[in-house]
Amino acid sequence: MTTLLKAENISRSFGGLKALNGCNLEVEKGSITGLIGPNGSGKTTLFNVVTGYVKPDSGTVTFDGADITGYEPDKVFARGIGRTFQLTRIFARMTVLENMLVAIQHDEGWLRGMTRSKSSKVEVDNAMEWLDFVGITRLAEMDAGSLSYGQRKLLELAYVLVANPDVVLLDEPAGGVNLTLINQIADKIRTLNEQGKTFLIVEHNMEFVMNLCHSVTVMNQGTNLVTGNPAEVRSNPLVLDAYLGGGDDDEEVEVAANG
Amino acid sequence: MLQKKNLWWLLGVAVLAAFPLIVTNPSDTSIGVITLLFMACASSWNMFSGYSGYIALGSSVFYGTGAYTMALISIHTHMAPGAAMFWLVPVGGLMAMVIALPFGWIALRVRRHTFVVITIAVFFIFQLAAINFSFTGGTSGLALPFIQWGFSYYNVPFYYVALGLVIFITIVSAAVRRSRFGLQLLAIRDDEDRALGLGVKVIAVKITGFTLSAFTIGMAGAVYAMFVGQIYPQFVFDPVFDISVALMAFFGGLGTLTGPLLGALVLEASQQYLTVSFSNGSLYLILFGSLFLVVIMFMPRGIVVYVKDRLNKSAMARAAVATDQLAATGAGSSS
Ligand SMILES: Nc1ncnc2c1ncn2[C@@H]1O[C@H](COP(=O)(O)OP(=O)(O)OP(=O)(O)O)[C@@H](O)[C@H]1O
Ligand SMILES: [Mg+2]
């Protein structure tokens, strides 16, 4: 097993608030890694640091053996790290297909990129294949802004995948969507993982995480608390403490209900 | 469908091309020239601001640069007055591009609201510079080589050059809309950070779009200078111009191909006509303002989008029902 993505000793403060405080995380190549923790424990901030949206105060991010700390988001993406956002972000006034075409990556010169058509046949076929994979081909010509919440989640997943990143970071893929869709998303992740794709998933739905992930890291107050396989994490008393002590009320309910 | 659309475009060009043949009164063809120049500018402005959502209020920086390029070169090289001066039109565009590069490099590092403010600030710098530098002739302006085409015929060459410019800009704008570059501009409009995270080099894309639109506005400015024969800083670096161009594009439909053309056609032609018809110079402003308010209140996304929506309304309603049904049955049915 080799480590594909590694965050070492990451710290980041917002004003006086230490959102990340010496946090460590490792993602094995070919794994589905879960990242859980109470609200406000710094999971999204860690995603932002890894993908270049937030610069860390200290610490290093290593991807595939190279130091990528502080890279801009476009560079990080070009390197092979794709992500979705907790609050789904799509291009609302463009069609679903156009959304997909934005994400398709090209190694090409500036002039060529400026002048060539947005949609070669190969690109459109590729985009349609991924829309088909998540099951929304029929919406291809619709404005993305008119999609339902669940459909937006699928679109965001599809356009991250179309660029064929080595690792996909998903921030709450099951948040706010119905059970059918949750299961569907889990299936897609599993299928892709069997084909070798690596995933890092932040999720509050414990059943989803425990069924899907090979390894789970629990965060609390900006730092990594416990790492292990789902069974180990589930039985670790520190984890329950973190949720009971640090989180708010719905967090306890969720753990009690799902865990 | 596509055929029909092209026919409409051809019809539009034919009507515009026939105008000076049918209406020969110089005061009317002069309105025609100015209107075409505004159509060129509104469409150019839309090519960057309409597609990217970065509202620029300094278009006259490029218009004025084009105008002064035309004036200074034709004066200092002692050009023979006449059609050969039209060769300076693309040079005016290139000079505007040269200005746009550092301007954009600074202004496009910030986000939308700050960008608007910077464009206004740069505009004032240019206006002040044009007034105070000696090579611009200051407030007494510059007189270009005097073209002695007959009075009745004078406007016609300018009219067709301006029309050619409008067609050129429309084709460029349509090409941008179909290109990967245009797609990236639209993605920036919708969610710049998300676009950045999908590998779009947002700063390079924005600067390119900004510079391209400066090029075509600069060309229009050069034609303008040659047409009026005498330029003054307060007229070619005019804040009303900056706002008008943006309003015309809004009025017709931001980010659409036809919208800015129609907006400029309707607003500028009616404004010019009213100014000429009523000697009271401020009456047109009242009518103009009222018309504008009515459109913005009832068609906030512009005339073209409004009409399109109306036409598609029943079709869209059907599509919406279909979508709801899809959502209700769940996406789980797919493999
Ligand atoms: N840009 C920011 N400015 C100020 N504070 C921030 C910013 N981003 C995050 N924070 C704060 O940092 C802390 C960690 O936030 P983060 O979003 O990373 O938590 P999370 O683990 O993703 O929580 P959740 O499960 O609710 O999504 C929170 O207290 C949050 O308010
Ligand atoms: Mg979060």
XYZ file of C-alpha atoms and ligand atoms in Angstrom:
626
model
C 0.000 0.000 0.000
C 1.248 3.431 -0.878
C 0.074 6.746 0.433
C -1.491 8.873 -2.280
C -2.480 11.932 -0.299
C -0.999 13.060 2.973
C -1.689 16.080 5.171
C 0.871 16.583 7.909
C 0.512 18.768 10.941
C -1.850 21.244 9.270
C -2.875 24.279 11.269
C -5.124 27.092 10.226
C -6.815 29.791 12.304
C -9.624 32.162 11.421
C -9.183 35.119 13.744
C -8.818 33.557 17.157
C -10.503 30.305 16.134
C -8.232 27.351 15.475
C -10.176 25.562 12.764
C -7.258 23.183 12.219
C -4.717 22.489 14.910
C -1.933 20.138 13.890
C -4.124 17.832 11.869
C -2.800 14.709 10.110
C -4.454 12.571 7.486
C -3.338 9.833 5.143
C -5.210 8.422 2.191
C -4.001 5.105 0.785
C -3.988 4.649 -2.938
C -7.034 2.687 -4.032
C -8.876 3.118 -0.742
C -12.128 4.672 0.317
C -11.168 6.734 3.332
C -13.750 8.302 5.606
C -13.310 11.539 7.510
C -15.815 12.105 10.288
C -16.189 14.344 13.281
C -18.661 16.649 15.001
C -19.861 19.872 13.344
C -17.146 22.482 13.252
C -14.329 19.985 13.821
C -12.524 21.241 10.710
C -13.316 18.629 8.046
C -14.320 21.082 5.344
C -11.430 23.357 6.242
C -9.050 20.430 5.748
C -10.607 19.827 2.314
C -10.121 23.503 1.533
C -6.477 23.350 2.543
C -5.837 20.243 0.450
C -7.567 21.666 -2.635
C -5.971 25.108 -2.428
C -9.003 27.160 -1.426
C -7.498 27.956 1.975
C -3.793 28.416 2.667
C -2.586 26.634 5.811
C -0.714 28.591 8.486
C 1.642 25.646 8.804
C 1.949 22.036 7.750
C 2.417 20.302 4.422
C 0.200 18.578 1.898
C 1.824 15.844 -0.165
C 0.232 14.258 -3.194
C 1.781 11.335 -5.026
C 5.121 12.111 -3.405
C 5.156 15.811 -4.352
C 4.702 18.756 -2.005
C 1.619 20.648 -3.174
C 1.133 22.893 -0.130
C -0.330 26.250 -1.088
C -1.022 25.357 -4.741
C -3.886 27.273 -6.344
C -7.126 25.282 -6.853
C -6.666 24.998 -10.638
C -3.180 23.508 -10.164
C -4.416 21.085 -7.531
C -7.174 19.951 -9.849
C -4.797 19.587 -12.776
C -2.621 17.386 -10.547
C -5.468 14.955 -10.075
C -7.407 15.933 -6.970
C -11.099 16.539 -7.606
C -13.635 17.603 -5.010
C -17.291 18.323 -4.416
C -18.606 20.966 -2.044
C -20.723 20.514 1.056
C -23.183 23.028 -0.386
C -23.292 21.752 -3.948
C -21.824 24.183 -6.445
C -22.807 23.985 -10.085
C -22.985 26.514 -12.927
C -26.650 27.389 -12.663
C -27.169 29.337 -15.891
C -25.397 26.820 -18.102
C -26.812 23.555 -19.335
C -25.947 20.288 -17.612
C -23.810 19.299 -20.586
C -21.959 22.632 -20.538
C -21.268 22.091 -16.843
C -19.595 18.824 -17.756
C -17.579 20.410 -20.570
C -16.080 23.010 -18.232
C -14.491 20.271 -16.170
C -12.947 18.286 -19.012
C -9.208 18.801 -18.801
C -6.799 19.506 -21.605
C -3.118 19.820 -21.838
C -3.060 22.457 -24.522
C -1.573 25.835 -25.312
C -3.241 29.103 -24.437
C -4.190 30.021 -27.997
C -5.630 26.610 -28.769
C -7.638 26.668 -25.565
C -8.992 30.084 -26.468
C -9.977 29.394 -30.019
C -11.153 25.846 -30.243
C -14.750 24.743 -29.957
C -16.135 24.011 -26.518
C -17.517 20.686 -27.597
C -15.677 18.265 -29.811
C -17.470 14.986 -30.420
C -15.032 13.105 -28.204
C -15.675 15.502 -25.339
C -19.421 15.415 -25.657
C -19.376 11.605 -25.813
C -17.162 11.489 -22.762
C -19.440 13.897 -20.891
C -22.552 11.949 -21.856
C -20.981 8.723 -20.649
C -20.481 10.157 -17.191
C -23.951 11.661 -17.132
C -25.177 8.219 -17.996
C -23.065 6.729 -15.215
C -24.828 8.868 -12.599
C -28.144 8.474 -14.438
C -28.976 12.012 -15.577
C -28.345 11.839 -19.339
C -31.880 12.941 -20.055
C -31.237 16.247 -18.300
C -28.233 17.106 -20.480
C -29.837 20.055 -22.241
C -31.571 21.498 -19.170
C -30.282 24.551 -17.353
C -28.383 23.229 -14.355
C -30.177 25.785 -12.175
C -33.478 24.004 -12.718
C -32.244 20.671 -11.314
C -33.456 19.328 -7.991
C -31.052 19.152 -5.061
C -30.321 15.479 -5.586
C -29.781 15.927 -9.311
C -27.322 18.721 -8.578
C -25.358 16.388 -6.328
C -25.216 13.844 -9.140
C -24.139 16.492 -11.632
C -21.379 17.719 -9.342
C -20.180 14.166 -8.880
C -20.286 13.561 -12.641
C -18.335 16.665 -13.585
C -15.641 15.967 -11.040
C -15.325 12.427 -12.398
C -15.224 13.495 -16.045
C -11.770 14.980 -15.462
C -10.610 11.588 -14.263
C -8.871 12.710 -11.046
C -6.725 10.209 -9.129
C -8.484 10.976 -5.884
C -11.982 12.334 -5.350
C -12.823 14.311 -2.221
C -16.529 14.247 -1.413
C -17.893 16.656 1.191
C -21.116 15.127 2.511
C -22.288 13.314 -0.627
C -25.282 11.899 1.245
C -26.283 15.129 2.975
C -29.873 16.168 2.336
C -30.682 13.520 -0.254
C -33.204 10.693 -0.046
C -32.345 7.103 0.827
C -32.676 5.756 -2.717
C -30.210 8.325 -3.932
C -27.840 7.700 -1.015
C -27.693 4.027 -1.918
C -27.223 4.892 -5.550
C -24.324 7.201 -4.761
C -22.740 4.552 -2.527
C -22.997 2.047 -5.396
C -21.322 4.439 -7.804
C -18.477 5.052 -5.376
C -17.997 1.339 -4.830
C -17.997 0.619 -8.570
C -15.404 3.271 -9.272
C -13.290 2.165 -6.344
C -13.239 -1.374 -7.714
C -11.817 0.128 -10.892
C -9.027 1.680 -8.819
C -10.289 5.168 -7.980
C -9.361 6.565 -4.560
C -11.946 8.391 -2.436
C -11.834 10.601 0.614
C -15.304 11.131 2.038
C -16.620 13.483 4.698
C -20.031 12.323 5.825
C -22.301 12.527 8.879
C -24.349 9.521 7.853
C -22.577 6.819 9.889
C -24.152 3.897 8.108
C -22.920 5.252 4.794
C -19.383 5.730 6.123
C -19.138 2.449 8.006
C -20.433 0.389 5.076
C -18.305 2.034 2.444
C -14.962 3.002 3.942
C -11.865 0.879 4.408
C -10.347 3.298 6.848
C -11.862 6.088 8.895
C -10.224 9.112 10.536
C -12.119 10.896 13.264
C -11.477 14.595 13.749
C -12.230 16.691 16.785
C -11.509 20.349 17.375
C -9.208 20.695 14.419
C -7.101 17.637 14.962
C -7.163 13.958 14.083
C -8.314 11.893 17.040
C -8.450 8.280 15.930
C -7.728 6.389 12.724
C -8.657 2.782 12.039
C -11.033 0.482 10.230
C -14.750 1.097 10.785
C -15.070 -1.538 13.519
C -12.152 -0.145 15.512
C -13.389 3.405 15.216
C -16.888 2.463 16.183
C -15.754 0.805 19.382
C -13.239 3.452 20.374
C -14.418 5.274 23.513
C -12.607 8.477 22.495
C -14.854 8.778 19.477
C -18.053 8.616 21.423
C -16.598 11.150 23.843
C -15.814 13.528 21.023
C -19.329 13.351 19.700
C -20.953 13.582 23.105
C -18.618 16.222 24.449
C -17.881 18.439 21.488
C -20.777 18.159 19.108
C -24.237 19.608 19.367
C -27.440 17.747 20.010
C -28.349 16.429 16.567
C -24.892 14.951 16.399
C -25.597 12.712 19.383
C -28.909 11.683 17.967
C -27.313 10.809 14.679
C -24.620 8.652 16.249
C -27.161 6.962 18.473
C -29.435 6.273 15.560
C -26.886 5.125 13.050
C -23.838 3.937 14.940
C -34.430 25.923 -36.845
C -30.854 27.019 -37.396
C -31.757 27.949 -40.958
C -34.548 30.198 -39.787
C -32.259 31.889 -37.303
C -29.696 32.617 -40.004
C -32.423 34.074 -42.179
C -33.292 36.552 -39.443
C -29.676 37.624 -39.247
C -29.488 38.062 -43.007
C -32.682 40.074 -42.968
C -31.276 42.322 -40.245
C -28.088 42.936 -42.185
C -30.071 43.596 -45.360
C -32.293 46.173 -43.656
C -29.295 47.934 -42.116
C -27.429 47.857 -45.433
C -30.410 49.277 -47.309
C -31.020 52.104 -44.834
C -28.713 54.769 -46.368
C -30.021 53.911 -49.837
C -33.579 54.626 -48.783
C -33.035 57.356 -46.234
C -30.603 59.798 -47.804
C -31.058 62.813 -45.557
C -27.575 63.414 -44.004
C -28.941 64.162 -40.550
C -30.628 60.738 -40.567
C -27.652 58.815 -41.920
C -25.516 60.547 -39.318
C -27.804 59.128 -36.630
C -27.304 55.806 -38.392
C -23.516 55.993 -38.090
C -23.569 56.873 -34.393
C -26.151 54.173 -33.693
C -24.030 51.552 -35.442
C -20.999 52.614 -33.422
C -22.991 52.168 -30.221
C -24.160 48.765 -31.435
C -20.516 47.860 -31.978
C -19.576 49.046 -28.487
C -22.507 47.442 -26.663
C -21.792 44.145 -28.382
C -18.068 44.406 -27.579
C -18.827 45.244 -23.970
C -21.127 42.242 -23.768
C -18.383 39.978 -25.088
C -16.532 40.449 -21.822
C -18.889 41.908 -19.214
C -22.024 40.142 -20.403
C -20.396 36.736 -20.599
C -18.233 36.961 -17.475
C -20.503 39.045 -15.257
C -17.677 41.517 -14.560
C -19.394 44.859 -15.118
C -16.856 47.269 -16.622
C -17.681 50.973 -16.470
C -14.621 52.253 -18.263
C -15.365 51.430 -21.899
C -14.509 54.961 -22.967
C -10.908 54.343 -21.923
C -10.736 52.096 -24.993
C -13.054 54.183 -27.144
C -10.978 57.276 -26.389
C -7.715 55.417 -26.937
C -8.947 54.335 -30.363
C -10.085 57.871 -31.156
C -6.796 59.483 -30.077
C -4.782 56.844 -31.930
C -6.638 57.688 -35.123
C -6.231 61.417 -34.550
C -2.585 61.451 -33.484
C -1.295 59.112 -36.177
C -3.242 60.717 -39.007
C -2.135 64.193 -37.895
C 1.535 63.422 -37.235
C 2.075 61.341 -40.360
C 0.319 64.045 -42.417
C -2.027 61.520 -43.909
C -3.956 62.546 -46.960
C -7.552 62.985 -45.812
C -9.703 60.189 -47.193
C -10.508 56.526 -47.159
C -6.896 55.471 -46.520
C -7.370 56.638 -42.927
C -9.649 53.660 -42.368
C -6.460 51.562 -42.197
C -5.860 53.164 -38.827
C -9.044 51.645 -37.399
C -7.436 48.297 -36.440
C -4.417 50.230 -35.151
C -6.779 52.071 -32.809
C -8.057 48.684 -31.666
C -4.535 47.415 -31.062
C -3.633 50.474 -28.993
C -6.743 49.905 -26.877
C -5.543 46.326 -26.342
C -2.145 47.579 -25.237
C -3.896 49.747 -22.649
C -6.265 46.933 -21.633
C -3.497 44.490 -20.758
C -2.026 46.271 -17.706
C -5.456 47.698 -16.847
C -6.950 44.207 -16.792
C -3.927 42.715 -15.103
C -4.514 45.017 -12.141
C -8.305 45.253 -12.156
C -9.099 41.579 -12.721
C -7.254 40.329 -9.677
C -10.056 41.622 -7.499
C -13.635 40.476 -7.337
C -16.632 41.951 -9.098
C -17.574 44.915 -6.903
C -14.046 46.181 -6.555
C -13.581 45.686 -10.278
C -16.405 48.121 -11.083
C -14.812 50.746 -8.851
C -11.376 50.272 -10.398
C -12.749 50.662 -13.921
C -14.346 53.962 -12.911
C -11.102 55.137 -11.323
C -9.088 54.239 -14.427
C -11.616 56.103 -16.532
C -11.034 59.312 -14.551
C -7.271 58.901 -14.819
C -7.590 58.732 -18.599
C -9.951 61.659 -18.833
C -7.639 63.788 -16.695
C -4.616 62.680 -18.681
C -6.296 63.577 -21.982
C -7.175 67.003 -20.623
C -3.755 67.716 -19.170
C -1.191 66.192 -21.529
C -0.058 68.566 -24.240
C 0.126 65.969 -27.026
C -3.634 65.467 -26.802
C -4.263 69.144 -27.411
C -5.958 69.379 -23.994
C -9.496 70.711 -23.859
C -9.168 72.397 -27.250
C -8.998 68.915 -28.722
C -7.465 67.671 -31.956
C -8.558 68.322 -35.533
C -8.043 65.397 -37.884
C -7.150 65.780 -41.566
C -10.237 67.335 -43.064
C -12.096 64.923 -45.340
C -13.770 66.693 -48.245
C -16.341 64.172 -49.333
C -19.482 65.886 -50.568
C -21.986 66.850 -47.884
C -24.734 64.555 -49.134
C -22.362 61.600 -49.459
C -20.076 62.180 -46.458
C -21.834 59.806 -44.023
C -22.186 56.867 -46.364
C -18.634 55.395 -46.255
C -18.655 55.736 -42.468
C -22.008 54.046 -42.329
C -20.794 50.985 -44.204
C -17.513 50.791 -42.312
C -19.448 50.970 -39.041
C -21.848 48.299 -40.290
C -18.892 46.101 -41.259
C -17.513 46.592 -37.753
C -20.827 45.572 -36.182
C -20.919 42.421 -38.325
C -17.302 41.615 -37.474
C -17.911 42.037 -33.743
C -21.085 39.955 -33.882
C -19.222 37.128 -35.581
C -16.391 37.318 -33.044
C -18.895 37.359 -30.193
C -20.714 34.331 -31.617
C -17.383 32.534 -32.037
C -16.462 33.301 -28.435
C -19.804 31.955 -27.256
C -19.153 28.654 -29.048
C -15.532 28.321 -27.986
C -14.084 26.701 -24.932
C -12.889 30.157 -23.917
C -16.477 31.467 -23.967
C -17.615 28.492 -21.930
C -15.005 29.386 -19.340
C -16.181 33.013 -19.259
C -19.724 31.816 -18.563
C -18.467 29.471 -15.862
C -16.701 32.434 -14.240
C -19.975 34.363 -14.325
C -21.848 31.566 -12.578
C -19.269 30.576 -9.949
C -15.708 31.752 -10.325
C -14.248 29.779 -7.414
C -15.835 26.574 -8.602
C -14.468 27.196 -12.102
C -11.003 27.730 -10.645
C -11.325 24.431 -8.821
C -12.145 22.723 -12.116
C -8.910 23.844 -13.688
C -10.103 27.053 -15.379
C -7.264 29.594 -15.412
C -9.636 32.337 -14.398
C -7.248 35.290 -14.462
C -5.879 34.493 -17.920
C -9.402 33.942 -19.254
C -10.679 37.215 -17.802
C -7.733 39.254 -19.094
C -8.105 37.743 -22.561
C -11.815 38.553 -22.685
C -11.262 42.058 -21.380
C -8.510 42.722 -23.926
C -10.541 41.325 -26.792
C -13.479 43.564 -25.974
C -11.087 46.542 -25.673
C -9.821 45.816 -29.179
C -13.229 46.095 -30.803
C -14.293 49.122 -28.727
C -11.031 50.823 -29.731
C -11.825 50.232 -33.390
C -15.233 51.873 -32.944
C -13.524 54.840 -31.259
C -11.165 55.217 -34.207
C -14.071 55.286 -36.668
C -15.796 57.838 -34.469
C -12.802 60.192 -34.453
C -12.497 60.034 -38.204
C -16.243 60.564 -38.616
C -16.547 63.658 -36.416
C -13.203 65.088 -37.564
C -12.476 66.845 -34.278
C -12.165 65.157 -30.876
C -12.251 66.538 -27.352
C -11.321 64.709 -24.155
C -14.715 65.339 -22.552
C -16.504 63.688 -25.485
C -14.352 60.640 -26.114
C -13.712 60.032 -22.406
C -17.312 60.500 -21.383
C -18.841 58.849 -18.291
C -22.259 58.903 -19.978
C -20.777 56.749 -22.732
C -19.518 54.205 -20.168
C -22.938 53.919 -18.588
C -24.866 53.996 -21.882
C -22.958 51.083 -23.341
C -23.583 48.967 -20.254
C -27.259 49.990 -20.079
C -27.824 49.149 -23.742
C -26.529 45.648 -23.185
C -28.656 45.248 -20.037
C -31.671 46.645 -21.840
C -31.423 44.215 -24.737
C -30.298 41.187 -22.748
C -27.011 40.634 -20.956
C -24.919 37.780 -22.271
C -27.056 37.237 -25.383
C -25.860 37.820 -28.929
C -28.757 39.905 -30.226
C -29.608 41.712 -26.977
C -26.861 44.349 -26.925
C -27.332 45.013 -30.653
C -31.055 45.550 -30.230
C -30.594 47.524 -27.026
C -28.172 49.907 -28.702
C -30.316 50.169 -31.803
C -33.477 51.044 -29.906
C -31.957 53.276 -27.250
C -29.395 55.163 -29.309
C -31.588 55.651 -32.366
C -34.495 56.919 -30.267
C -32.227 59.124 -28.190
C -30.603 60.653 -31.256
C -33.929 61.099 -32.948
C -35.494 62.756 -29.918
C -32.503 65.047 -29.462
C -32.748 66.168 -33.050
C -36.553 66.452 -33.111
C -36.963 68.357 -29.873
C -34.652 71.259 -29.491
C -35.102 70.866 -25.748
C -32.062 68.715 -24.995
C -33.281 67.305 -21.712
C -36.653 66.057 -22.896
C -35.122 62.988 -24.452
C -33.409 62.159 -21.176
C -36.789 61.982 -19.467
C -38.319 59.786 -22.163
C -35.189 57.702 -22.373
C -35.095 57.222 -18.597
C -38.769 56.277 -18.430
C -38.459 53.746 -21.224
C -35.466 52.261 -19.530
C -37.241 51.987 -16.169
C -40.247 50.291 -17.750
C -38.092 47.662 -19.403
C -35.948 46.990 -16.341
C -39.039 46.695 -14.128
C -40.990 44.359 -16.366
C -38.189 42.573 -18.180
C -35.289 42.539 -15.711
C -33.189 40.257 -17.884
C -33.631 42.376 -20.987
C -35.927 42.394 -23.990
C -34.402 39.481 -25.856
C -34.483 37.114 -22.884
C -38.035 38.228 -22.104
C -39.287 37.500 -25.604
C -37.453 34.176 -25.725
C -38.952 33.153 -22.390
C -42.404 34.095 -23.638
C -41.960 32.007 -26.754
C -40.621 29.047 -24.839
C -43.026 29.368 -21.978
C -45.376 26.552 -22.828
C -42.493 24.332 -23.891
C -40.704 25.051 -20.637
C -43.794 24.359 -18.579
C -44.030 20.955 -20.216
C -40.352 20.303 -19.549
C -40.776 21.297 -15.901
C -43.605 18.823 -15.428
C -41.488 16.124 -17.001
C -38.611 16.957 -14.656
C -40.836 16.801 -11.619
C -41.993 13.398 -12.678
C -38.426 12.265 -13.117
C -37.532 13.592 -9.694
C -40.569 11.906 -8.171
C -39.782 8.507 -9.617
C -36.240 9.003 -8.322
C -32.969 8.651 -10.115
C -32.710 5.121 -8.749
C -34.182 3.622 -11.895
C -30.932 4.176 -13.762
C -28.155 1.639 -13.766
N -13.625 31.049 6.042
C -13.841 30.938 7.367
N -13.836 32.038 8.138
C -14.052 31.937 9.461
N -14.269 30.808 10.105
C -14.296 29.672 9.389
C -14.087 29.678 7.976
N -14.157 28.403 7.533
C -14.411 27.647 8.599
N -14.491 28.391 9.733
C -14.732 27.886 11.074
O -13.838 26.822 11.290
C -14.456 25.797 12.038
C -14.367 24.503 11.291
O -15.256 24.582 10.196
P -15.457 23.417 9.135
O -16.407 23.925 8.128
O -14.136 22.987 8.651
O -16.115 22.279 9.985
P -16.742 20.906 9.507
O -16.047 19.849 10.259
O -16.733 20.807 8.036
O -18.228 21.057 10.044
P -19.598 20.513 9.416
O -19.686 19.084 9.789
O -20.637 21.317 10.102
O -19.538 20.742 7.958
C -15.890 26.238 12.298
O -15.945 26.792 13.597
C -16.113 27.297 11.245
O -17.027 28.259 11.714
Mg -18.145 20.762 6.561
